[in-house]
mmCIF file of N, CA and C in Angstrom:
data_model
loop_
_atom_site.group_PDB
_atom_site.id
_atom_site.type_symbol
_atom_site.label_atom_id
_atom_site.label_comp_id
_atom_site.label_asym_id
_atom_site.label_seq_id
_atom_site.Cartn_x
_atom_site.Cartn_y
_atom_site.Cartn_z
ATOM 1 N N MET A 1 -21.201 -12.638 30.144
ATOM 2 C CA MET A 1 -20.405 -11.607 29.604
ATOM 3 C C MET A 1 -20.991 -10.164 29.511
ATOM 4 N N SER A 2 -20.080 -9.256 29.614
ATOM 5 C CA SER A 2 -20.517 -7.867 29.715
ATOM 6 C C SER A 2 -20.710 -7.548 27.985
ATOM 7 N N THR A 3 -21.173 -6.358 27.905
ATOM 8 C CA THR A 3 -21.567 -6.142 26.327
ATOM 9 C C THR A 3 -20.174 -6.123 25.548
ATOM 10 N N ILE A 4 -19.263 -5.165 26.027
ATOM 11 C CA ILE A 4 -17.783 -5.192 25.660
ATOM 12 C C ILE A 4 -17.012 -6.341 25.208
ATOM 13 N N VAL A 5 -17.099 -7.398 25.948
ATOM 14 C CA VAL A 5 -16.664 -8.401 25.883
ATOM 15 C C VAL A 5 -17.367 -9.395 25.148
ATOM 16 N N THR A 6 -18.591 -9.244 25.021
ATOM 17 C CA THR A 6 -19.876 -9.796 24.103
ATOM 18 C C THR A 6 -19.367 -9.526 22.699
ATOM 19 N N GLU A 7 -18.896 -8.220 22.691
ATOM 20 C CA GLU A 7 -18.725 -7.537 21.226
ATOM 21 C C GLU A 7 -17.544 -8.049 20.527
ATOM 22 N N ILE A 8 -16.480 -8.202 21.678
ATOM 23 C CA ILE A 8 -15.008 -8.620 21.205
ATOM 24 C C ILE A 8 -15.397 -10.075 20.753
ATOM 25 N N TYR A 9 -15.953 -10.967 21.558
ATOM 26 C CA TYR A 9 -16.340 -12.282 21.306
ATOM 27 C C TYR A 9 -16.988 -12.340 19.707
ATOM 28 N N ASP A 10 -18.072 -11.624 19.475
ATOM 29 C CA ASP A 10 -18.664 -11.477 18.149
ATOM 30 C C ASP A 10 -17.760 -11.247 17.111
ATOM 31 N N ALA A 11 -16.822 -10.022 17.299
ATOM 32 C CA ALA A 11 -16.015 -9.618 16.005
ATOM 33 C C ALA A 11 -14.910 -10.849 15.999
ATOM 34 N N LEU A 12 -14.462 -11.620 16.853
ATOM 35 C CA LEU A 12 -13.313 -12.604 16.623
ATOM 36 C C LEU A 12 -13.893 -13.600 16.091
ATOM 37 N N ARG A 13 -15.386 -13.901 16.200
ATOM 38 C CA ARG A 13 -16.192 -15.075 15.640
ATOM 39 C C ARG A 13 -16.257 -14.696 14.142
ATOM 40 N N GLU A 14 -16.602 -13.573 13.999
ATOM 41 C CA GLU A 14 -16.869 -13.096 12.405
ATOM 42 C C GLU A 14 -15.523 -13.208 11.665
ATOM 43 N N ALA A 15 -14.538 -12.557 12.476
ATOM 44 C CA ALA A 15 -13.296 -12.750 11.688
ATOM 45 C C ALA A 15 -12.876 -14.184 11.494
ATOM 46 N N GLY A 16 -13.276 -14.961 12.030
ATOM 47 C CA GLY A 16 -12.969 -16.411 11.399
ATOM 48 C C GLY A 16 -12.243 -17.218 12.737
ATOM 49 N N ALA A 17 -12.048 -16.650 13.982
ATOM 50 C CA ALA A 17 -11.724 -17.357 15.124
ATOM 51 C C ALA A 17 -12.443 -18.487 15.503
ATOM 52 N N SER A 18 -12.085 -19.546 15.980
ATOM 53 C CA SER A 18 -12.670 -20.681 16.510
ATOM 54 C C SER A 18 -13.477 -19.959 17.558
ATOM 55 N N GLU A 19 -14.802 -20.660 18.220
ATOM 56 C CA GLU A 19 -15.111 -20.705 19.187
ATOM 57 C C GLU A 19 -14.465 -20.449 20.601
ATOM 58 N N GLU A 20 -13.516 -21.622 20.732
ATOM 59 C CA GLU A 20 -12.810 -21.706 21.980
ATOM 60 C C GLU A 20 -11.964 -20.442 22.024
ATOM 61 N N LYS A 21 -11.169 -20.111 20.946
ATOM 62 C CA LYS A 21 -9.988 -18.987 21.139
ATOM 63 C C LYS A 21 -10.954 -17.606 20.925
ATOM 64 N N ALA A 22 -11.914 -17.427 20.716
ATOM 65 C CA ALA A 22 -12.668 -16.355 20.900
ATOM 66 C C ALA A 22 -13.060 -16.036 22.122
ATOM 67 N N ARG A 23 -13.799 -17.284 22.794
ATOM 68 C CA ARG A 23 -14.176 -17.227 24.303
ATOM 69 C C ARG A 23 -13.035 -17.100 25.224
ATOM 70 N N LYS A 24 -11.979 -17.339 24.896
ATOM 71 C CA LYS A 24 -10.720 -17.327 25.799
ATOM 72 C C LYS A 24 -10.304 -16.003 25.726
ATOM 73 N N ALA A 25 -10.283 -15.442 24.365
ATOM 74 C CA ALA A 25 -9.438 -13.802 24.468
ATOM 75 C C ALA A 25 -10.587 -13.078 24.950
ATOM 76 N N ALA A 26 -11.954 -13.292 24.743
ATOM 77 C CA ALA A 26 -12.999 -12.650 25.544
ATOM 78 C C ALA A 26 -12.812 -12.489 27.065
ATOM 79 N N GLU A 27 -12.374 -13.537 27.538
ATOM 80 C CA GLU A 27 -12.126 -13.813 29.026
ATOM 81 C C GLU A 27 -10.788 -13.314 29.142
ATOM 82 N N VAL A 28 -9.827 -13.341 28.587
ATOM 83 C CA VAL A 28 -8.663 -12.403 29.019
ATOM 84 C C VAL A 28 -8.812 -10.773 29.042
ATOM 85 N N VAL A 29 -9.717 -10.482 28.046
ATOM 86 C CA VAL A 29 -10.025 -9.153 28.121
ATOM 87 C C VAL A 29 -10.918 -8.688 29.132
ATOM 88 N N ALA A 30 -11.675 -9.887 29.635
ATOM 89 C CA ALA A 30 -12.542 -9.323 31.216
ATOM 90 C C ALA A 30 -11.813 -9.285 32.234
ATOM 91 N N ASN A 31 -10.769 -10.480 32.201
ATOM 92 C CA ASN A 31 -9.633 -10.417 33.148
ATOM 93 C C ASN A 31 -8.868 -9.201 33.422
ATOM 94 N N PHE A 32 -8.453 -8.563 32.131
ATOM 95 C CA PHE A 32 -7.691 -7.464 32.125
ATOM 96 C C PHE A 32 -8.380 -6.293 32.738
ATOM 97 N N ASP A 33 -9.670 -6.133 32.316
ATOM 98 C CA ASP A 33 -10.414 -5.156 32.539
ATOM 99 C C ASP A 33 -10.743 -5.016 34.400
ATOM 100 N N SER A 34 -10.798 -6.103 34.878
ATOM 101 C CA SER A 34 -10.943 -6.578 36.075
ATOM 102 C C SER A 34 -9.781 -5.976 36.874
ATOM 103 N N LYS A 35 -8.385 -6.435 36.509
ATOM 104 C CA LYS A 35 -7.176 -6.079 37.133
ATOM 105 C C LYS A 35 -7.104 -4.495 37.148
ATOM 106 N N ASN A 36 -7.304 -4.246 35.730
ATOM 107 C CA ASN A 36 -7.171 -2.638 35.363
ATOM 108 C C ASN A 36 -8.156 -1.711 36.613
ATOM 109 N N SER A 37 -9.312 -2.123 36.683
ATOM 110 C CA SER A 37 -10.151 -1.570 37.950
ATOM 111 C C SER A 37 -9.560 -1.609 39.404
ATOM 112 N N ASP A 38 -9.123 -2.835 39.723
ATOM 113 C CA ASP A 38 -8.199 -3.085 41.163
ATOM 114 C C ASP A 38 -7.173 -2.058 41.286
ATOM 115 N N VAL A 39 -6.529 -1.980 39.949
ATOM 116 C CA VAL A 39 -5.269 -1.197 40.079
ATOM 117 C C VAL A 39 -5.293 0.448 40.197
ATOM 118 N N GLN A 40 -6.578 0.583 39.700
ATOM 119 C CA GLN A 40 -7.269 2.028 39.691
ATOM 120 C C GLN A 40 -7.572 2.549 41.144
ATOM 121 N N HIS A 41 -8.245 1.333 41.566
ATOM 122 C CA HIS A 41 -8.839 1.556 43.013
ATOM 123 C C HIS A 41 -7.475 1.806 43.921
ATOM 124 N N GLU A 42 -6.426 0.846 43.933
ATOM 125 C CA GLU A 42 -5.367 1.164 44.866
ATOM 126 C C GLU A 42 -4.666 2.209 44.583
ATOM 127 N N PHE A 43 -4.546 2.672 43.389
ATOM 128 C CA PHE A 43 -4.018 4.058 42.902
ATOM 129 C C PHE A 43 -4.669 5.469 43.501
ATOM 130 N N ALA A 44 -6.093 5.214 43.764
ATOM 131 C CA ALA A 44 -6.945 6.102 44.162
ATOM 132 C C ALA A 44 -6.654 6.106 45.917
ATOM 133 N N LEU A 45 -6.548 4.990 46.621
ATOM 134 C CA LEU A 45 -6.022 4.773 47.831
ATOM 135 C C LEU A 45 -4.777 5.491 48.113
ATOM 136 N N LEU A 46 -3.882 5.331 47.434
ATOM 137 C CA LEU A 46 -2.347 5.691 47.481
ATOM 138 C C LEU A 46 -2.409 7.296 47.514
ATOM 139 N N LYS A 47 -3.265 7.879 46.524
ATOM 140 C CA LYS A 47 -3.386 9.186 46.155
ATOM 141 C C LYS A 47 -4.089 9.946 47.424
ATOM 142 N N GLY A 48 -4.963 9.441 48.022
ATOM 143 C CA GLY A 48 -5.461 9.783 49.463
ATOM 144 C C GLY A 48 -4.674 9.843 50.296
ATOM 145 N N GLU A 49 -3.802 8.746 50.714
ATOM 146 C CA GLU A 49 -2.601 8.659 51.539
ATOM 147 C C GLU A 49 -1.739 9.726 51.640
ATOM 148 N N PHE A 50 -1.105 10.029 50.245
ATOM 149 C CA PHE A 50 -0.291 10.777 49.875
ATOM 150 C C PHE A 50 -0.818 12.328 50.168
ATOM 151 N N ASN A 51 -2.022 12.764 50.051
ATOM 152 C CA ASN A 51 -2.640 13.760 50.325
ATOM 153 C C ASN A 51 -2.678 14.025 51.925
ATOM 154 N N THR A 52 -2.794 12.973 52.528
ATOM 155 C CA THR A 52 -2.833 13.058 53.831
ATOM 156 C C THR A 52 -1.211 13.307 54.612
ATOM 157 N N VAL A 53 -0.164 12.661 54.084
ATOM 158 C CA VAL A 53 1.196 12.864 54.259
ATOM 159 C C VAL A 53 1.422 14.338 54.045
ATOM 160 N N LYS A 54 1.177 15.115 52.843
ATOM 161 C CA LYS A 54 1.577 16.257 52.587
ATOM 162 C C LYS A 54 0.975 17.285 53.567
ATOM 163 N N TRP A 55 -0.413 17.104 53.952
ATOM 164 C CA TRP A 55 -0.636 17.929 55.108
ATOM 165 C C TRP A 55 -0.121 17.701 56.141
ATOM 166 N N MET A 56 0.291 16.449 56.613
ATOM 167 C CA MET A 56 1.261 16.509 57.792
ATOM 168 C C MET A 56 2.459 17.130 57.852
ATOM 169 N N LEU A 57 3.046 16.970 56.817
ATOM 170 C CA LEU A 57 4.311 17.436 56.677
ATOM 171 C C LEU A 57 4.054 18.859 56.761
ATOM 172 N N ALA A 58 3.331 19.533 55.824
ATOM 173 C CA ALA A 58 2.917 21.090 56.039
ATOM 174 C C ALA A 58 2.861 21.588 57.446
ATOM 175 N N THR A 59 1.898 20.824 58.129
ATOM 176 C CA THR A 59 1.668 21.037 59.507
ATOM 177 C C THR A 59 3.091 21.221 60.589
ATOM 178 N N ASN A 60 3.659 20.071 60.200
ATOM 179 C CA ASN A 60 4.914 20.201 60.679
ATOM 180 C C ASN A 60 5.959 21.125 60.732
ATOM 181 N N ILE A 61 6.118 21.357 59.429
ATOM 182 C CA ILE A 61 7.173 22.474 59.101
ATOM 183 C C ILE A 61 6.702 23.963 59.635
ATOM 184 N N THR A 62 5.220 24.005 59.588
ATOM 185 C CA THR A 62 4.729 25.264 60.207
ATOM 186 C C THR A 62 4.862 25.294 61.561
ATOM 187 N N LEU A 63 4.591 24.095 62.166
ATOM 188 C CA LEU A 63 4.721 24.455 63.686
ATOM 189 C C LEU A 63 6.043 24.561 63.998
ATOM 190 N N THR A 64 7.077 24.102 63.606
ATOM 191 C CA THR A 64 8.606 23.857 63.708
ATOM 192 C C THR A 64 9.107 25.340 63.240
ATOM 193 N N LEU A 65 8.569 26.072 62.303
ATOM 194 C CA LEU A 65 9.042 27.627 61.830
ATOM 195 C C LEU A 65 8.478 28.426 63.084
ATOM 196 N N LEU A 66 7.220 28.260 63.621
ATOM 197 C CA LEU A 66 6.651 29.026 64.671
ATOM 198 C C LEU A 66 7.430 28.673 66.083
ATOM 199 N N VAL A 67 8.002 27.612 66.374
ATOM 200 C CA VAL A 67 8.717 27.218 67.696
ATOM 201 C C VAL A 67 10.088 27.945 67.326
ATOM 202 N N LEU A 68 10.926 28.083 66.205
ATOM 203 C CA LEU A 68 11.881 28.378 66.172
ATOM 204 C C LEU A 68 11.908 29.862 66.231
ATOM 205 N N GLY A 69 10.854 30.548 65.339
ATOM 206 C CA GLY A 69 10.691 31.940 65.296
ATOM 207 C C GLY A 69 10.594 32.552 66.846
ATOM 208 N N LYS A 70 9.668 31.743 67.568
ATOM 209 C CA LYS A 70 9.412 32.312 69.194
ATOM 210 C C LYS A 70 10.736 32.023 69.829
ATOM 211 N N LEU A 71 11.410 31.118 69.694
ATOM 212 C CA LEU A 71 12.740 30.892 70.388
ATOM 213 C C LEU A 71 13.716 32.084 69.991
ATOM 214 N N PHE A 72 13.825 32.447 68.685
ATOM 215 C CA PHE A 72 15.140 33.244 68.210
ATOM 216 C C PHE A 72 14.403 34.856 68.500
ATOM 217 N N LEU A 73 13.193 34.923 68.391
ATOM 218 C CA LEU A 73 12.693 36.324 68.537
ATOM 219 C C LEU A 73 12.709 36.943 70.084
ATOM 220 N N HIS A 74 12.374 35.972 70.883
ATOM 221 C CA HIS A 74 12.142 36.428 72.496
ATOM 222 C C HIS A 74 13.509 36.173 73.100
#
């Protein structure tokens, strides 16, 4: 168990929880932390993809405006 999970386990034991319940609660916290880390990683990937799409859109709009400007000004 990690330090934080061990601290939770110890705190629950001191509060009077049974060993089984304290261990189960500490495991739930550890699983939540793991899932939270996975979600944060996926969010970072999506944020990077969104930035790429923004750049692609800006480039497309710029090139479209240049083509339209050249078409109408000449």
